[in-house]
C-alpha positions as protocol buffer text, in pm:
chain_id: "A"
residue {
  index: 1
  type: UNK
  ca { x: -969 y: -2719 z: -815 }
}
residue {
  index: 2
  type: UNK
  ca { x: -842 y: -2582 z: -497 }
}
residue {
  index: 3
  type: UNK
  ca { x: -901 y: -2320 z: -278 }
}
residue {
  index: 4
  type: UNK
  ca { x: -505 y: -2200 z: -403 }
}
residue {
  index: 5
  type: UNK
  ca { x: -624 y: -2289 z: -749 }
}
residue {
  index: 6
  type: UNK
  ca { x: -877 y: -2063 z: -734 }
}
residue {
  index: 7
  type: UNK
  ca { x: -693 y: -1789 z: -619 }
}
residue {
  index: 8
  type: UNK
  ca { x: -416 y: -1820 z: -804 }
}
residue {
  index: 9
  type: UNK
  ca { x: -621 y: -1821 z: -1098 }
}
residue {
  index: 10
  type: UNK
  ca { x: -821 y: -1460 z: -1057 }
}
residue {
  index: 11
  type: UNK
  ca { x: -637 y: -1293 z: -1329 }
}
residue {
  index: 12
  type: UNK
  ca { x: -646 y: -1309 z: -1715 }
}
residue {
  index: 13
  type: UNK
  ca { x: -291 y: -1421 z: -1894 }
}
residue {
  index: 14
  type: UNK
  ca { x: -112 y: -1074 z: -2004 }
}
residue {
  index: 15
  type: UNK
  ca { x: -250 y: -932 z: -1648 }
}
residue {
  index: 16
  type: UNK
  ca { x: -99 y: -876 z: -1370 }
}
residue {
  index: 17
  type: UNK
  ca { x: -199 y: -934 z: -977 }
}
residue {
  index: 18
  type: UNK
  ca { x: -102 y: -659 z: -753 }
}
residue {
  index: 19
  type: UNK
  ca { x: -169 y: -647 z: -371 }
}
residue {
  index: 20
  type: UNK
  ca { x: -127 y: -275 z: -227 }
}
residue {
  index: 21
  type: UNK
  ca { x: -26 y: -310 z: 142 }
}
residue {
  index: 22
  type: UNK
  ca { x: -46 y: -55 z: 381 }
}
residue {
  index: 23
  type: UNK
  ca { x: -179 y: 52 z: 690 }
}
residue {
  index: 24
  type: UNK
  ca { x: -432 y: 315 z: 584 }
}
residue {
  index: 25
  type: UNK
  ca { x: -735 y: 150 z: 433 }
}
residue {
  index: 26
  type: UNK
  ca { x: -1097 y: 154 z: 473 }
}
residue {
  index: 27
  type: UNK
  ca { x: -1318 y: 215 z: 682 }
}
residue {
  index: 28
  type: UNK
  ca { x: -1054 y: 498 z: 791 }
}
residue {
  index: 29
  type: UNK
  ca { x: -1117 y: 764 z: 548 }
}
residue {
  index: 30
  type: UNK
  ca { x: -792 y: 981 z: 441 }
}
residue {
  index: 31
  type: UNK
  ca { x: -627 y: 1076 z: 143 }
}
residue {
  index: 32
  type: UNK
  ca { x: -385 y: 754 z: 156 }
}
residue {
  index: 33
  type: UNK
  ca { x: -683 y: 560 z: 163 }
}
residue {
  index: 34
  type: UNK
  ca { x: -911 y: 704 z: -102 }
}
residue {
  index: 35
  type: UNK
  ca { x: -576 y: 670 z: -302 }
}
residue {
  index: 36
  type: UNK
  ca { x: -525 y: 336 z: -254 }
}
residue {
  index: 37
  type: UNK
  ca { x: -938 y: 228 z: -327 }
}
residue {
  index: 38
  type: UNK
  ca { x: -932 y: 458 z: -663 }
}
residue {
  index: 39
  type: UNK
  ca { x: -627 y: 314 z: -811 }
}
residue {
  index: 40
  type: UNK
  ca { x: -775 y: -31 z: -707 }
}
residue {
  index: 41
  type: UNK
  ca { x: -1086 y: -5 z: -881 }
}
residue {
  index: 42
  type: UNK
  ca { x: -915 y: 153 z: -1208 }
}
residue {
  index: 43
  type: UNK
  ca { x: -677 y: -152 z: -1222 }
}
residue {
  index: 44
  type: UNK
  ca { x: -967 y: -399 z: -1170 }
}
residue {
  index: 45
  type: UNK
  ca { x: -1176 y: -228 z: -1436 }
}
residue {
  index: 46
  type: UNK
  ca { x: -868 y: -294 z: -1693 }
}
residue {
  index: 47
  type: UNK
  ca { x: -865 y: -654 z: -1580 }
}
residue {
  index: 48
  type: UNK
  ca { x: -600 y: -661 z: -1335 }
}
residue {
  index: 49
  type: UNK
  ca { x: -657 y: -855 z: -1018 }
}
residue {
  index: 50
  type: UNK
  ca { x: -556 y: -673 z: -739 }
}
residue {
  index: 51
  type: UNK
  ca { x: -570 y: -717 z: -348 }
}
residue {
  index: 52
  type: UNK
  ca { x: -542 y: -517 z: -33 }
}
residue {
  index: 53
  type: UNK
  ca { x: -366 y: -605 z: 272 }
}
residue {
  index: 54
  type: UNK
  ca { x: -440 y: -421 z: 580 }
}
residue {
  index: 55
  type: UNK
  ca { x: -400 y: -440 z: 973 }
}
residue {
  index: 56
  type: UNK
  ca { x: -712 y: -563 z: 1151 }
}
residue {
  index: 57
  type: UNK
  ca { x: -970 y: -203 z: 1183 }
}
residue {
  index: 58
  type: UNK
  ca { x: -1234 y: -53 z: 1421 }
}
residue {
  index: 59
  type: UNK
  ca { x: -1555 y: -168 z: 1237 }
}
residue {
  index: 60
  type: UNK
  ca { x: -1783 y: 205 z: 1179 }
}
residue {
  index: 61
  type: UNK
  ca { x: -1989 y: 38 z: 1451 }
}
residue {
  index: 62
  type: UNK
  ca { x: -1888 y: 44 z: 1815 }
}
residue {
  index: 63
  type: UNK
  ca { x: -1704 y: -243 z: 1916 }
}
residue {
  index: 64
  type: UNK
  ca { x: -1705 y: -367 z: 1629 }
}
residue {
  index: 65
  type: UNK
  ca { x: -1393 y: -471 z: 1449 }
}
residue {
  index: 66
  type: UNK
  ca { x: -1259 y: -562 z: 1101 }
}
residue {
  index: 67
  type: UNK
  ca { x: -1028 y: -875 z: 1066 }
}
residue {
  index: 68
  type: UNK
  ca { x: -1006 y: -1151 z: 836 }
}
residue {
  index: 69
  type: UNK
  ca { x: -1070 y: -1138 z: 445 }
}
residue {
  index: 70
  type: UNK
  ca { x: -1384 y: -921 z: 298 }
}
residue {
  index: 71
  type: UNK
  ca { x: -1458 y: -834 z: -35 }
}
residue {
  index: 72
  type: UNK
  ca { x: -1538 y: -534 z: -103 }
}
residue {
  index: 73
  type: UNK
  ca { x: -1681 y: -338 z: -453 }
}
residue {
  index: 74
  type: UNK
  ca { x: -1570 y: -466 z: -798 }
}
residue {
  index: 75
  type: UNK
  ca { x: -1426 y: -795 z: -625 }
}
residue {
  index: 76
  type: UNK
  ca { x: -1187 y: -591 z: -436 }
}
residue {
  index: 77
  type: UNK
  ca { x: -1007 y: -872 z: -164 }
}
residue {
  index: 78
  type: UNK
  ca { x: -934 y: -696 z: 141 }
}
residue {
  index: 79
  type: UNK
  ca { x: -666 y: -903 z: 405 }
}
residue {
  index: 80
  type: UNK
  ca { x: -754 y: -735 z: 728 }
}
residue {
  index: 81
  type: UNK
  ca { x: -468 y: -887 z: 911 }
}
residue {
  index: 82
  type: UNK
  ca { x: -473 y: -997 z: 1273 }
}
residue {
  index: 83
  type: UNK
  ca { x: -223 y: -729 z: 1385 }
}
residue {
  index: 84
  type: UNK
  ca { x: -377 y: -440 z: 1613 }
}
residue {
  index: 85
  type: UNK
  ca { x: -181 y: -77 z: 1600 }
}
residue {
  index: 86
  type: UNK
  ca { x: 52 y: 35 z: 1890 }
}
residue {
  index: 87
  type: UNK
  ca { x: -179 y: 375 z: 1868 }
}
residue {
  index: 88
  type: UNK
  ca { x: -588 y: 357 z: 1806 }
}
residue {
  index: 89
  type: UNK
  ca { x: -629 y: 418 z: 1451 }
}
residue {
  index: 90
  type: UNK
  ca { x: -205 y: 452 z: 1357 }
}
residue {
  index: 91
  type: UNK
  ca { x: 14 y: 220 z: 1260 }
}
residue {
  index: 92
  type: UNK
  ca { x: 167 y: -162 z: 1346 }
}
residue {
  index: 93
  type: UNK
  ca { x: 476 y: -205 z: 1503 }
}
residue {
  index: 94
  type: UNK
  ca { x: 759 y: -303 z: 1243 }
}
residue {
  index: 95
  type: UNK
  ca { x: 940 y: -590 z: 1368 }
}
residue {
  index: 96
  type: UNK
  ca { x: 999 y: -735 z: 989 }
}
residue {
  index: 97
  type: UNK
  ca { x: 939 y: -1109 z: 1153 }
}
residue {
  index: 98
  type: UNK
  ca { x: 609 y: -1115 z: 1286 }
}
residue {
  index: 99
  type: UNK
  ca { x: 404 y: -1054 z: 1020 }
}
residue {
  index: 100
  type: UNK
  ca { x: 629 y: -1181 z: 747 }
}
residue {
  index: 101
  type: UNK
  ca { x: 447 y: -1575 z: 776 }
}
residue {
  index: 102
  type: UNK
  ca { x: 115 y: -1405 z: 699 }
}
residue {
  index: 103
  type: UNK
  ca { x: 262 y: -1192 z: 400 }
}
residue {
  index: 104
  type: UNK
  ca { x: 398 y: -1466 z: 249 }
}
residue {
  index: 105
  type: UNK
  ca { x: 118 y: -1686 z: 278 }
}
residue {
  index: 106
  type: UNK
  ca { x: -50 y: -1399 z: 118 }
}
residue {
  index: 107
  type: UNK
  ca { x: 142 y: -1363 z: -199 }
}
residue {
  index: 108
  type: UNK
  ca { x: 207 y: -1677 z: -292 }
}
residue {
  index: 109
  type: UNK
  ca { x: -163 y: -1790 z: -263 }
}
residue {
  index: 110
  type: UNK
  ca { x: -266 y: -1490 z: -459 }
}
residue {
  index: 111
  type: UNK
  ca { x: -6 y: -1560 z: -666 }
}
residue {
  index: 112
  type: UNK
  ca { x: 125 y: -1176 z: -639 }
}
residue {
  index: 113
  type: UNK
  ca { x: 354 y: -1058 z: -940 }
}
residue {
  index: 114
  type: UNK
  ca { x: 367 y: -687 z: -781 }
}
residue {
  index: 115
  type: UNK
  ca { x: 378 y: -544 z: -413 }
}
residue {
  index: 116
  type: UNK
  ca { x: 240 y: -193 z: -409 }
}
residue {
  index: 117
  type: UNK
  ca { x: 370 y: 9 z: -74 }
}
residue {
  index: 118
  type: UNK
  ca { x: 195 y: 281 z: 25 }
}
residue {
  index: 119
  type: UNK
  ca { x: 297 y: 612 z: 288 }
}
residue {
  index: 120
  type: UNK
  ca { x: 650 y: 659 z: 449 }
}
residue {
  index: 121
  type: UNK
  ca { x: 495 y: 563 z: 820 }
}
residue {
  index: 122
  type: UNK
  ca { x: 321 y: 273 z: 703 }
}
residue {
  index: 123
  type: UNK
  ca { x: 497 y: -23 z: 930 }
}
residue {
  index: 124
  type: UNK
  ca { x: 297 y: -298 z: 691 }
}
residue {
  index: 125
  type: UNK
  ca { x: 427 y: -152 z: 334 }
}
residue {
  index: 126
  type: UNK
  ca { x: 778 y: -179 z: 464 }
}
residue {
  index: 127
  type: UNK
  ca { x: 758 y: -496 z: 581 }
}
residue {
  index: 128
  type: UNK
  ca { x: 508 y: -590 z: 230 }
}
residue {
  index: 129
  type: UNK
  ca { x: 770 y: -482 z: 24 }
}
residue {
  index: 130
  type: UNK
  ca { x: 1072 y: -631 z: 243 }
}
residue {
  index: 131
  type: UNK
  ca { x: 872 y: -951 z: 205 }
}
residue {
  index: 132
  type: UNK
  ca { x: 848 y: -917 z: -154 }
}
residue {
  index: 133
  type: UNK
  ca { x: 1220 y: -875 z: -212 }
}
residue {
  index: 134
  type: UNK
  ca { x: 1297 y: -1235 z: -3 }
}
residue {
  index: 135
  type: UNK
  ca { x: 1014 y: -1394 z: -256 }
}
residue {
  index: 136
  type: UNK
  ca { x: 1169 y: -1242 z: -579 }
}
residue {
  index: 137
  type: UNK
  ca { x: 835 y: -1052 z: -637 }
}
residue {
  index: 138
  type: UNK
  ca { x: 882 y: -695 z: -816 }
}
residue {
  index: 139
  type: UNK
  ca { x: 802 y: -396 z: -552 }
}
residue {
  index: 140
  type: UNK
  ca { x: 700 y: -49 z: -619 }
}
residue {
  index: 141
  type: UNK
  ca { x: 637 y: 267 z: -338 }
}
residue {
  index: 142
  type: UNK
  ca { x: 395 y: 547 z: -391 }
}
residue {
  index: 143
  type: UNK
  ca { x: 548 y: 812 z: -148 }
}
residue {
  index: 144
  type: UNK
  ca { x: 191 y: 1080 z: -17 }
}
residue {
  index: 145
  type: UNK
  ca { x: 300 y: 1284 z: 217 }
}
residue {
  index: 146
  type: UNK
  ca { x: 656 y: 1547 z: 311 }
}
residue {
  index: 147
  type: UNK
  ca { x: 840 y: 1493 z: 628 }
}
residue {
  index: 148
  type: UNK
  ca { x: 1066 y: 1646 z: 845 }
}
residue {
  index: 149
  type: UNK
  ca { x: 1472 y: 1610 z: 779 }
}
residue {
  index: 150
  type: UNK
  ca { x: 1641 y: 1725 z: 1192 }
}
residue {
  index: 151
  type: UNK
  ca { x: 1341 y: 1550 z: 1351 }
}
residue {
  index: 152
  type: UNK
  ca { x: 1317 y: 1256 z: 1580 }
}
residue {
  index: 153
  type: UNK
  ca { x: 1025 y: 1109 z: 1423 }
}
residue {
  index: 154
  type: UNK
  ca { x: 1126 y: 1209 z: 1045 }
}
residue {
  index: 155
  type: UNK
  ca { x: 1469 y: 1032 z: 1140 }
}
residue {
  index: 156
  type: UNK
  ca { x: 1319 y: 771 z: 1264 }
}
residue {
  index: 157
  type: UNK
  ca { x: 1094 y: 746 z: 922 }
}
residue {
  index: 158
  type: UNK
  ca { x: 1399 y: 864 z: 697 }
}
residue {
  index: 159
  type: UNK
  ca { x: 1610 y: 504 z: 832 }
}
residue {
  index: 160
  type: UNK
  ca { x: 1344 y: 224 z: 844 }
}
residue {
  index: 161
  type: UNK
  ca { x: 1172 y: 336 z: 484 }
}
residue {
  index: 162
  type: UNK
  ca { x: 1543 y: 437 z: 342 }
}
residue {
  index: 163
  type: UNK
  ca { x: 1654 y: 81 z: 404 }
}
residue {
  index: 164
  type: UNK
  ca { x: 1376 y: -37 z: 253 }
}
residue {
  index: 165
  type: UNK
  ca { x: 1346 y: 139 z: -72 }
}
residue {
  index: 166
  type: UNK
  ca { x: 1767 y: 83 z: -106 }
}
residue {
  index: 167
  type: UNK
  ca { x: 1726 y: -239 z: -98 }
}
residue {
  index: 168
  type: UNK
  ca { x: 1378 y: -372 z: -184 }
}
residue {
  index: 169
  type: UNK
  ca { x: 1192 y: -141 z: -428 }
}
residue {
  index: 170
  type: UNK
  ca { x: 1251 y: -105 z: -824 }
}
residue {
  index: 171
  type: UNK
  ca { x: 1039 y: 215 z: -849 }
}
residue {
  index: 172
  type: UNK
  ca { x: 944 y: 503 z: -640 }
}
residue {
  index: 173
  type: UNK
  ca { x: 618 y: 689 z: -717 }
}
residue {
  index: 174
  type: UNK
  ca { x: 578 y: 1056 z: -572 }
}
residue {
  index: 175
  type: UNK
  ca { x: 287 y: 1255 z: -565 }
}
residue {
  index: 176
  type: UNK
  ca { x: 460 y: 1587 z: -673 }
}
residue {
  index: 177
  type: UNK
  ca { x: 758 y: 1719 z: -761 }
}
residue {
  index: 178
  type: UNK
  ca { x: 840 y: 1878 z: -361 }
}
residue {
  index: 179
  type: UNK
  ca { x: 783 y: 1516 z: -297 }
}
residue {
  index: 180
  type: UNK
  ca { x: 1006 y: 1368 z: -463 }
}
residue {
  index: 181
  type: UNK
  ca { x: 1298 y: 1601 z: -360 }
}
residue {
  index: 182
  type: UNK
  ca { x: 1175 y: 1486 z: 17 }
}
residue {
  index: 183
  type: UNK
  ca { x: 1181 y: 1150 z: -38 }
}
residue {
  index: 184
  type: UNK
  ca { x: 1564 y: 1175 z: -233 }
}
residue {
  index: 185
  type: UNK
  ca { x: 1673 y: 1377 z: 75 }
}
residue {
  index: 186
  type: UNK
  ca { x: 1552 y: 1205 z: 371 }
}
residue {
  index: 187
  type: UNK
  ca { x: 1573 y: 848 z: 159 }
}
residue {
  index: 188
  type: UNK
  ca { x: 1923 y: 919 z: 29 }
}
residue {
  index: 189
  type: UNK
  ca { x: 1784 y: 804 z: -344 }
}
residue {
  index: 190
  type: UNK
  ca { x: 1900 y: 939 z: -627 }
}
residue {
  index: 191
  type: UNK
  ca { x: 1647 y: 1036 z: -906 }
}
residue {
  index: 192
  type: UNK
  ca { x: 1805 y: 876 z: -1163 }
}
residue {
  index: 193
  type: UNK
  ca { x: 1778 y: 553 z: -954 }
}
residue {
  index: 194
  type: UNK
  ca { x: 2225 y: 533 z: -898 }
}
residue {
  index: 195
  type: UNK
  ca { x: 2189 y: 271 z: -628 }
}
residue {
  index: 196
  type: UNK
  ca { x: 1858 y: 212 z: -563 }
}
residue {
  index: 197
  type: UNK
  ca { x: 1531 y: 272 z: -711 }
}
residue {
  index: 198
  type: UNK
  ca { x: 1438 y: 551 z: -963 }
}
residue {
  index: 199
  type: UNK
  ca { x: 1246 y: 839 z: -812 }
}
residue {
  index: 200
  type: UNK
  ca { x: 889 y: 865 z: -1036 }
}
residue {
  index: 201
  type: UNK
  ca { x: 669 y: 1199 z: -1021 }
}
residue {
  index: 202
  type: UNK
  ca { x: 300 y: 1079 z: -1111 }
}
residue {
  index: 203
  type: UNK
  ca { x: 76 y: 1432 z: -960 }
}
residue {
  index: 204
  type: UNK
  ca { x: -226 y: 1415 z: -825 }
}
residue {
  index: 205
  type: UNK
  ca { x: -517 y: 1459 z: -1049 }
}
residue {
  index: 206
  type: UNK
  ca { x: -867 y: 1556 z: -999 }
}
residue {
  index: 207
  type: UNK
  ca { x: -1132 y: 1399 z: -1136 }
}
residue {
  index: 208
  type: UNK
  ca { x: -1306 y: 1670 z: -1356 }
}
residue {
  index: 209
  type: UNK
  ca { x: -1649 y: 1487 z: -1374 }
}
residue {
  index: 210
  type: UNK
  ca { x: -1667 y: 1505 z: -1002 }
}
residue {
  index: 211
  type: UNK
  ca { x: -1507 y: 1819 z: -911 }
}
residue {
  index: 212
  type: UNK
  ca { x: -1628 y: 2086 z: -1246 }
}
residue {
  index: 213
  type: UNK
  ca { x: -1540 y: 2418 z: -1214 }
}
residue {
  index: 214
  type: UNK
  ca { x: -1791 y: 2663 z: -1106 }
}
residue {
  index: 215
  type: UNK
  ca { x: -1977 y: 2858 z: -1383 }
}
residue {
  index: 216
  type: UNK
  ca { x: -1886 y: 3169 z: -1198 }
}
């Protein structure tokens, strides 16, 4: 069997193989990121395969780097891709071309049924889940964070990822309700999902063995 083989075969019939792409992954810690590794390990645990693909990361040593594939906890694959951010510790530049060889390598060796975007100013989710629409592969957004609406930067955001999710996405997920009104506003989405994807609300949650109340 193959090296593609073997890939292709990581996940149980009935199961699905998911590959969450963004920019924000470990070893940068952030909400986005902590996010993105939970939800991970709770899919692998009910016997989904799932992958990450990231841009290439300052290593938690100086000078040192992440890029290439690691594997992290629970048989987590992590695709640290060869791409370095136009600022320290941001974002890749979208160009929807340059990286789009490397996606697709990506998902068809894994043999990817779902693209999981995550965070409006990720460059690499837009461009994950533009690749998945050319490759017929279902793609789904988790939207984290509220941005500006008369901004240049939330204007900016509001065309690239509004293109995107109009075009590319079946679902939108929102962290909260003020979210979701956000992302229909600056996304021009409708809720219902008239013309492009229907808007989700999935809250937060704490985990209550972690974080009990105090006694007092």
């Amino acid at each position: 069997m193959g090296d593609d083989d073997d890939a292709v075969a990581g996940a149980p019939a009935g199961f699905l193989r998911i590959a969450m792409v963004s920019n924000f992954f470990y070893p940068r810690l952030g909400g986005v990121e902590m996010h993105i590794w939970s939800l991970s390990q709770r899919l692998i645990a009910l016997g989904h395969k799932v992958i990450v693909v990231t841009h290439e990361q300052r290593g938690r040593r100086p000078g040192s780097r992440r890029v290439g594939v690691r594997v992290m906890y629970g048989g987590l694959k992590v695709y640290y891709l060869p791409y370095y951010p136009i600022v320290p510790g941001g974002v890749t530049l979208i160009t929807f071309q340059a990286v789009l060889p490397l996606l697709r390598h990506i998902f068809l060796r894994e043999g990817i049924d779902v693209v999981h975007g995550h965070a409006v100013t990720s460059a690499l989710a837009c461009e994950g889940m533009a690749t998945a629409a050319l490759l017929d592969v279902a793609a789904v957004y988790t939207d984290h964070s509220l941005y500006g609406l008369d901004d240049p930067g939330g204007l900016h955001l509001s065309a690239s990822s509004g293109f995107v999710l109009r075009t590319c996405v079946r679902a939108a997920l929102c962290v909260s309700h003020a979210c979701a009104e956000n992302l229909c506003l600056r996304a021009g989405l409708h809720p219902a999902g008239v013309g492009g994807p229907r808007v989700r609300v999935l809250p937060n949650a704490v985990d209550a063995r972690r974080f009990p109340p105090r006694d007092d």
